[in-house]
Every structure is written in structure tokens, then in C-alpha cells.
């Protein structure tokens, strides 16, 4: 008899499994995909670690989480500094003095501030939609070149059709600093993310290609308690309706050239280019291989059966989630966790934090 049946071998399930085993518990991990790791899974092609479910950059300001994850891997010194390509013009992101200098040929923060302040005044009343909201925050030039097309591709709608509240703030930096994240710690694991999960799960029994919901009855008999990290609505057979997500599709290409775009992340901010961004994986690891792998990302609407990526936490879906949550509370032998179990966008550091908190409650 296992102490815990862990459904899902993503970061949440793996942290829980590791901590449970440390306390002498016996765990069985079931995973419906043909590999462990959940969405942080990386696989090697031509010696390059490919982030199969989207680019993942580890960043945190939580020292405890940083120390925790460093038990399982060494991190390189990658700093995320994405760039935007607008009709062949290249701009640094996030919006900072390098961006403004390129856009307006200016040099000082004061010059940049004056231009932005002047352009913001175009919007005099309460912004009625995302377009007006964005212009009221950063002015028309930045909106037109760096926000409009990208956002329209993400939402598959015109910015004038998207509500203003979607964007509350648009951070601008008046320093020449291209580091995307403000966190204290940042990097990419030197041997890829899958190796972290492998280490965390060392000693656990693992069944891949096993959908818990298909074999629930038999699997439940094998363990005293279940840790479920799959979609909460699927657990209840969608009895209250489906929770909505945004999805992404990836087009991967292996190219017989050494360096395609000179940066790991390039956003394509004009609407006419159909993909939102291109990831060139080798640059996460300063790779020097003779070939390269790129992934074009397309934002797409989600339908049941697609990979759920980003939860749509609007009031309708949050309300539905809360109703599922109430059902979940009645399942005394099951603990729901992770981004799908809690219908929540969690960065990796936050998911580790949440899993450790659950362990503290459950295992002490
Ligand atoms: C496109 C994208 C980019 C991201 N980039 C970053 C980033 O740069 N930095 C960062 O910190 N975070 C990033 N994240 C967040 C990161 O992916 C999550 O924090 C992390 O993957 C959450 O882990 P999890 O275990 O909760 O979920 P998952 O990784 O989704 O794991 C859940 C697992 O459960 C399995 N499962 C589901 N149902 C069943 C079932 N019925 N039976 C068996 N198994 C089942 C799934 O196959 C999956 O393997 C990104 C997320 C996305 C979507």
C-alpha cells in the first residue's frame, strides 16, 4: 500500500513526492503523458535542451525557494532580455531607455519622460478599451509599435474590442536596463528542467502513459491518499461545466545554421506576422552547437482536448472554479494542487512555494 498516489509529475507533484519520501512515505506517481516533468519538461535535440511546452526561465526573490531548487541543479547566469521585432525594427524589452533611444533618437531619461507624458495626453477621458488604456499609460508610439499587434494576436481581437481593465499598468524603466525580471535570482538549469524532476522523483514508483481518471477505481485502492494536480473540472467529469483557458501551438524547426536570431526570445509585435514570438532554445544556455532549434509560438483559443496553458481568471471562470473548489473540499482523501488543480497561473517558484506549504500541513 502506498501512502500517496500523486497524479501528475509536474513541479507540484514532484516536490510533494520528494518531501513525502524524505519523511519515509511510499509514493506512486501516475502521469498521463509519455514523460515526466509536466510543462517544464525539456528534451534534447542536437545537444540543445528544448523547452517543449514553452520557454521557462526560473526567477525568484524567495531565498528559501532558490536554495531549495539549487539542491537539484546548478543554474547558469542567463538573464532574460527579450527583444521585439516590429516590421524589421528591433527594440529592447521591457520598455526602457534602450527602447526609447531607438524609437526617438533621444539620450536622457528626461527627454523620454517628456515624450511619453505628451503622448499620454491624447486620452482625455476614462479609457473605454485596451487601446485607450495603453495610450493613456505609455503614449501612442510605444502602443502602436510594441503593444497593439502582439496583444491582438494574443487575444485574436482588435485592441478596441478588448476591455480596458486587462492592462492595469505597463511598467516603463528610465534606466538602460534590459533585464526583464526584477527578481533577485534568475537562471536556467544547466542540464535542463527534466533532470530536476528526475532527481526529485528518485525512489518513487512512476507510471507514465497512465490517465488517473481512466483507471481511478483501481488506482485509488493502491494508496491511502491522493494528491491530484490535473484539471479540477476534469476530476468532477465537468459536471458544472468547463473552465476556460488560452492555448498555444508551437511550430518547431531544426535549422542547419548556427545562430538564427541572436537572442533566446524575440517577440513579433506586428499583427501581420502570425506568430507572437520565436524562441531560439540554444541561447538560454549560451550554446555553441553547429545547428539550432527554433519554436514559433501561436496564440490560440482553447477547446476541450487542447493543452490548457493559461487559465482565464475572469469573474465567470473564477466563480465556476469556486464551485468546483467546494466539491473538492468534500473529497476528504484528495488534495488538489498546482496550476490545473487550483486553476491558477503559477510561476515555477510560486508552485514550489505552494507545494512546500501543502507538505508542511500534510506531512508534519
Ligand atoms: C507557456 C508557459 C510559459 C511559462 N513560463 C514560465 C517561466 O518562464 N517561468 C516560470 O517561473 N514559470 C513559467 N510558467 C509556469 C510553469 O509552467 C508552472 O509553474 C508549472 O509548470 C506548474 O507545475 P504543475 O505541477 O502545477 O503543473 P504541470 O506542469 O501542468 O503538471 C501537471 C501534470 O499532471 C498531468 N496530468 C493531468 N491530468 C492527469 C491525469 N488525469 N492523470 C495523470 N496525469 C495527469 C499532466 O500531464 C502534467 O504532467 C509558464 C507556463 C506556461 C503555460
XYZ file of N, CA, C and O in Angstrom, residues 7 91 122 219 294:
20
model
N -0.963 12.326 -8.660
C -1.445 12.386 -10.041
C -0.799 13.591 -10.710
O -1.095 14.738 -10.379
N 13.669 46.449 -31.041
C 13.578 47.231 -29.801
C 13.842 46.336 -28.597
O 13.411 45.183 -28.575
N -3.107 62.406 -25.131
C -4.075 62.155 -26.209
C -5.404 61.631 -25.642
O -6.463 61.903 -26.166
N -6.662 2.525 -9.190
C -5.536 3.279 -8.620
C -5.831 3.736 -7.194
O -4.955 3.703 -6.330
N 14.421 26.312 -33.406
C 13.561 27.451 -33.065
C 12.120 26.973 -32.908
O 11.718 25.981 -33.504
